[in-house]
Amino acid sequence: MLDDLGLVIVFSDVELAGLVELDTCLAKLYEQMQSEPHLLHPSVHEMAESFTQGNACMILEKESFCPVAFARLIFLTSSGSDNWYEFGTVFVSKNYRGVGLGTVMYQIFISKHEKLGKKILGTTTNPAAIRVGQKCGFVMWKRRDLPEEIWRSSCVCSINKTGPSGPDRCRLAYGEEQAEGEGLCYFRLSPETNLKQVKS
Ligand SMILES: CC(C)(COP(=O)(O)OP(=O)(O)OC[C@H]1O[C@@H](n2cnc3c(N)ncnc32)[C@H](O)[C@@H]1OP(=O)(O)O)[C@@H](O)C(=O)NCCC(=O)NCCS
């Protein structure tokens, strides 16, 4: 599918070597991300760090090397022998939305990291991201049904988003009495993570 669209997915700076500068690509994506209300807006440096550590992916046009999509895993916490990550900064350029790139990143990138034993969750207030997650087998959880250290490590939004009571009574937290209306924040576990979490 990527091939048909003239696109390629890369997972490391080694794959970019000599073709295009990582920071140039990320700066282009960063600019586009600024108008997105559902993103937490990491810096170019933070995105580059994830990428060079092997915890990110990027989709580029094959001919021009113009970057059109990005996603990364952000380390959250260790719980017992498990390392938990958040699937975040998931972004597709506006002129490439709706053709399946979000789905590709959810499927290829996530399964690659699940195989490495990582526990992966996603949080989002974006209905399109919820839909992509559903298509890819992510399972919704109420955050308080997860171990506290795990959901707390993910709940780092500013008071502008959570409301004055902060993360404990976040006004966006799906499944909690103080949360109501549209734009709620949904916790979702990746398919493998969900299976293991249900069993344990
Ligand atoms: C979320 C995002 C990554 C999805 O990327 P994408 O490449 O368009 O995703 P896909 O094409 O694989 O699938 C999109 C799906 O969402 C659906 N969708 C789009 N807008 C929707 C909406 N408002 N409500 C519900 N579903 C919606 C599409 O119909 C499609 O589902 P379908 O295949 O069943 O028709 C992209 O919209 C984006 O970058 N948004 C801005 C950044 C952002 O908010 N990221 C999420 C932060 S947590």
Short mmCIF file of C-alpha atoms and ligand atoms in Angstrom, two decimals:
data_model
loop_
_atom_site.label_atom_id
_atom_site.label_comp_id
_atom_site.label_asym_id
_atom_site.label_seq_id
_atom_site.Cartn_x
_atom_site.Cartn_y
_atom_site.Cartn_z
CA MET A 1 0.00 0.00 0.00
CA LEU A 2 2.80 2.45 0.89
CA ASP A 3 4.59 1.47 -2.29
CA ASP A 4 1.49 2.23 -4.39
CA LEU A 5 1.38 5.71 -2.88
CA GLY A 6 5.09 6.28 -3.56
CA LEU A 7 5.87 6.24 0.16
CA VAL A 8 8.32 4.44 2.40
CA ILE A 9 8.37 3.86 6.17
CA VAL A 10 11.64 4.17 8.11
CA PHE A 11 12.48 3.23 11.69
CA SER A 12 16.04 4.45 12.19
CA ASP A 13 18.39 7.28 11.29
CA VAL A 14 20.66 4.71 9.63
CA GLU A 15 17.99 4.24 6.94
CA LEU A 16 18.03 8.01 6.29
CA ALA A 17 21.79 8.34 6.18
CA GLY A 18 22.97 10.32 3.16
CA LEU A 19 19.42 10.80 1.86
CA VAL A 20 17.99 13.49 4.09
CA GLU A 21 18.72 15.14 7.45
CA LEU A 22 16.63 13.79 10.33
CA ASP A 23 16.29 17.22 11.96
CA THR A 24 15.12 18.80 8.67
CA CYS A 25 12.38 16.18 8.33
CA LEU A 26 11.29 16.55 11.93
CA ALA A 27 11.27 20.36 11.73
CA LYS A 28 8.87 20.14 8.76
CA LEU A 29 6.55 17.82 10.68
CA TYR A 30 6.85 19.94 13.83
CA GLU A 31 5.60 23.02 11.94
CA GLN A 32 2.54 21.14 10.72
CA MET A 33 1.81 19.68 14.16
CA GLN A 34 1.47 23.09 15.80
CA SER A 35 -2.15 23.55 14.69
CA GLU A 36 -3.27 20.14 15.98
CA PRO A 37 -5.32 20.45 19.19
CA HIS A 38 -5.09 16.77 20.16
CA LEU A 39 -1.28 16.56 20.20
CA LEU A 40 0.96 17.35 23.17
CA HIS A 41 3.57 19.05 20.92
CA PRO A 42 6.98 17.63 21.75
CA SER A 43 10.08 19.50 20.57
CA VAL A 44 12.09 18.50 17.49
CA HIS A 45 14.81 17.37 19.91
CA GLU A 46 12.42 15.03 21.75
CA MET A 47 11.19 13.53 18.49
CA ALA A 48 14.76 13.07 17.25
CA GLU A 49 15.74 11.38 20.50
CA SER A 50 12.88 8.86 20.16
CA PHE A 51 13.88 8.21 16.56
CA THR A 52 17.58 7.64 17.20
CA GLN A 53 16.71 5.34 20.12
CA GLY A 54 14.66 3.15 17.75
CA ASN A 55 11.36 4.22 19.29
CA ALA A 56 9.80 6.09 16.37
CA CYS A 57 8.78 5.71 12.75
CA MET A 58 8.40 8.15 9.90
CA ILE A 59 6.75 7.87 6.48
CA LEU A 60 8.36 9.78 3.60
CA GLU A 61 7.69 10.37 -0.08
CA LYS A 62 10.17 8.16 -1.93
CA GLU A 63 11.08 10.71 -4.60
CA SER A 64 11.33 13.93 -2.63
CA PHE A 65 12.03 12.51 0.87
CA CYS A 66 9.34 14.85 2.11
CA PRO A 67 8.09 13.52 5.48
CA VAL A 68 4.34 12.91 5.67
CA ALA A 69 3.74 10.97 8.90
CA PHE A 70 5.34 10.27 12.26
CA ALA A 71 4.68 8.30 15.46
CA ARG A 72 6.74 7.37 18.51
CA LEU A 73 6.78 5.43 21.75
CA ILE A 74 7.39 7.41 24.91
CA PHE A 75 8.71 5.55 27.94
CA LEU A 76 6.25 5.80 30.83
CA THR A 77 7.29 3.54 33.70
CA SER A 78 8.48 0.10 34.75
CA SER A 79 6.05 -2.10 36.61
CA GLY A 80 7.54 -5.36 37.85
CA SER A 81 9.48 -6.70 34.88
CA ASP A 82 7.35 -4.78 32.35
CA ASN A 83 8.36 -1.59 30.60
CA TRP A 84 5.36 0.55 29.66
CA TYR A 85 5.33 2.97 26.73
CA GLU A 86 2.79 5.42 25.36
CA PHE A 87 2.11 5.42 21.63
CA GLY A 88 2.11 9.17 21.01
CA THR A 89 2.83 12.05 18.64
CA VAL A 90 0.87 10.12 16.01
CA PHE A 91 0.62 12.49 13.09
CA VAL A 92 -0.27 12.33 9.39
CA SER A 93 0.04 15.41 7.12
CA LYS A 94 -3.38 16.80 6.22
CA ASN A 95 -3.08 16.03 2.49
CA TYR A 96 -2.38 12.34 3.25
CA ARG A 97 -5.16 11.69 5.78
CA GLY A 98 -7.86 9.10 5.20
CA VAL A 99 -5.81 6.80 2.97
CA GLY A 100 -4.65 4.44 5.71
CA LEU A 101 -1.28 5.84 6.88
CA GLY A 102 -2.43 6.10 10.49
CA THR A 103 -3.56 2.48 10.29
CA VAL A 104 -0.22 1.40 8.80
CA MET A 105 1.70 3.03 11.66
CA TYR A 106 -0.58 1.47 14.28
CA GLN A 107 -0.15 -1.96 12.71
CA ILE A 108 3.50 -2.16 11.58
CA PHE A 109 5.14 -0.02 14.23
CA ILE A 110 3.16 -1.34 17.19
CA SER A 111 3.50 -5.03 16.32
CA LYS A 112 7.26 -4.54 15.85
CA HIS A 113 7.55 -3.21 19.41
CA GLU A 114 5.07 -5.66 20.93
CA LYS A 115 7.36 -8.42 19.68
CA LEU A 116 10.15 -6.83 21.73
CA GLY A 117 7.98 -7.31 24.82
CA LYS A 118 7.01 -3.68 25.33
CA LYS A 119 3.70 -2.87 27.02
CA ILE A 120 1.95 -0.20 24.97
CA LEU A 121 -0.95 2.09 25.70
CA GLY A 122 -2.40 5.03 23.83
CA THR A 123 -4.49 7.93 25.04
CA THR A 124 -6.44 10.24 22.82
CA THR A 125 -9.23 12.78 22.57
CA ASN A 126 -9.25 12.54 18.75
CA PRO A 127 -12.19 10.53 17.27
CA ALA A 128 -10.14 9.67 14.16
CA ALA A 129 -7.36 8.20 16.35
CA ILE A 130 -9.97 6.24 18.35
CA ARG A 131 -11.30 4.81 15.08
CA VAL A 132 -7.83 3.83 13.86
CA GLY A 133 -7.15 2.14 17.21
CA GLN A 134 -10.41 0.17 16.98
CA LYS A 135 -9.52 -1.00 13.47
CA CYS A 136 -6.14 -2.23 14.74
CA GLY A 137 -7.39 -4.14 17.78
CA PHE A 138 -6.66 -1.60 20.50
CA VAL A 139 -8.98 -2.06 23.48
CA MET A 140 -10.43 0.78 25.52
CA TRP A 141 -9.87 0.81 29.26
CA LYS A 142 -11.03 3.08 32.05
CA ARG A 143 -7.74 4.45 33.33
CA ARG A 144 -8.45 3.48 36.96
CA ASP A 145 -8.84 -0.18 35.95
CA LEU A 146 -5.09 -0.12 35.18
CA PRO A 147 -2.43 -0.17 37.92
CA GLU A 148 -2.22 3.35 39.35
CA GLU A 149 1.48 3.89 38.59
CA ILE A 150 0.77 3.23 34.90
CA TRP A 151 -2.12 5.62 34.34
CA ARG A 152 -0.50 8.29 36.49
CA SER A 153 2.68 8.19 34.41
CA SER A 154 0.57 8.96 31.32
CA CYS A 155 -1.61 11.69 32.88
CA VAL A 156 0.78 14.62 32.46
CA CYS A 157 -1.53 17.10 30.71
CA SER A 158 -1.53 20.73 31.82
CA ILE A 159 -4.26 22.13 34.04
CA ASN A 160 -5.71 23.82 30.94
CA LYS A 161 -6.76 20.39 29.75
CA THR A 162 -7.45 18.53 33.01
CA GLY A 163 -9.37 21.36 34.69
CA PRO A 164 -8.45 23.00 38.01
CA SER A 165 -8.57 19.76 40.04
CA GLY A 166 -5.61 18.40 38.06
CA PRO A 167 -5.01 14.80 36.93
CA ASP A 168 -6.80 13.09 39.85
CA ARG A 169 -10.17 14.47 38.79
CA CYS A 170 -9.37 15.18 35.16
CA ARG A 171 -12.49 16.51 33.46
CA LEU A 172 -11.61 14.54 30.33
CA ALA A 173 -11.12 11.10 31.94
CA TYR A 174 -13.42 8.63 30.19
CA GLY A 175 -15.49 6.54 32.64
CA GLU A 176 -15.20 8.88 35.64
CA GLU A 177 -18.08 10.78 37.22
CA GLN A 178 -16.56 14.24 36.85
CA ALA A 179 -16.03 13.75 33.10
CA GLU A 180 -18.84 14.60 30.77
CA GLY A 181 -19.59 15.96 27.34
CA GLU A 182 -17.56 15.60 24.19
CA GLY A 183 -13.80 15.36 23.77
CA LEU A 184 -13.14 12.81 26.51
CA CYS A 185 -9.75 11.16 26.77
CA TYR A 186 -9.71 7.40 26.16
CA PHE A 187 -7.03 4.99 27.36
CA ARG A 188 -6.44 2.10 24.95
CA LEU A 189 -4.16 -0.91 25.20
CA SER A 190 -2.43 -2.43 22.18
CA PRO A 191 -3.73 -5.93 21.28
CA GLU A 192 -0.84 -7.91 22.87
CA THR A 193 -0.69 -5.67 25.91
CA ASN A 194 -4.42 -6.08 26.42
CA LEU A 195 -4.19 -9.87 26.26
CA LYS A 196 -1.45 -9.99 28.89
CA GLN A 197 -3.13 -7.40 31.11
CA VAL A 198 -6.41 -9.35 31.10
CA LYS A 199 -4.59 -12.59 31.99
CA SER A 200 -2.51 -11.15 34.83
C1 LIG B 1 -5.38 10.58 13.78
C2 LIG B 1 -4.60 10.49 12.49
C3 LIG B 1 -3.16 10.09 12.81
C4 LIG B 1 -5.25 9.41 11.59
O1 LIG B 1 -4.44 9.26 10.44
P1 LIG B 1 -5.04 8.77 9.02
O2 LIG B 1 -3.89 8.44 8.17
O3 LIG B 1 -6.03 9.73 8.51
O4 LIG B 1 -5.78 7.41 9.47
P2 LIG B 1 -6.43 6.29 8.52
O5 LIG B 1 -6.58 6.83 7.14
O6 LIG B 1 -5.63 5.05 8.69
O7 LIG B 1 -7.85 6.03 9.20
C5 LIG B 1 -8.66 7.12 9.60
C6 LIG B 1 -9.99 6.55 10.09
O8 LIG B 1 -10.59 7.52 10.96
C7 LIG B 1 -11.90 7.79 10.46
N1 LIG B 1 -12.20 9.16 10.86
C8 LIG B 1 -11.69 10.31 10.35
N2 LIG B 1 -12.23 11.36 11.00
C9 LIG B 1 -13.07 10.85 11.95
C10 LIG B 1 -13.90 11.42 12.93
N3 LIG B 1 -13.98 12.76 13.10
N4 LIG B 1 -14.64 10.59 13.72
C11 LIG B 1 -14.55 9.26 13.59
N5 LIG B 1 -13.77 8.65 12.66
C12 LIG B 1 -13.04 9.45 11.85
C13 LIG B 1 -11.79 7.57 8.98
O9 LIG B 1 -13.06 7.41 8.40
C14 LIG B 1 -10.96 6.31 8.96
O10 LIG B 1 -11.71 5.16 9.32
P3 LIG B 1 -12.26 4.13 8.17
O11 LIG B 1 -11.03 3.54 7.53
O12 LIG B 1 -13.06 3.13 8.94
O13 LIG B 1 -13.08 4.95 7.22
C15 LIG B 1 -4.64 11.84 11.70
O14 LIG B 1 -5.97 12.25 11.57
C16 LIG B 1 -3.85 12.97 12.37
O15 LIG B 1 -2.65 13.09 12.18
N6 LIG B 1 -4.53 13.83 13.17
C17 LIG B 1 -3.87 14.98 13.80
C18 LIG B 1 -2.92 14.57 14.91
C19 LIG B 1 -3.64 13.85 16.02
O16 LIG B 1 -4.63 14.34 16.57
N7 LIG B 1 -3.13 12.65 16.36
C20 LIG B 1 -3.67 11.84 17.41
C21 LIG B 1 -3.14 12.30 18.69
S1 LIG B 1 -3.47 11.17 19.99
#
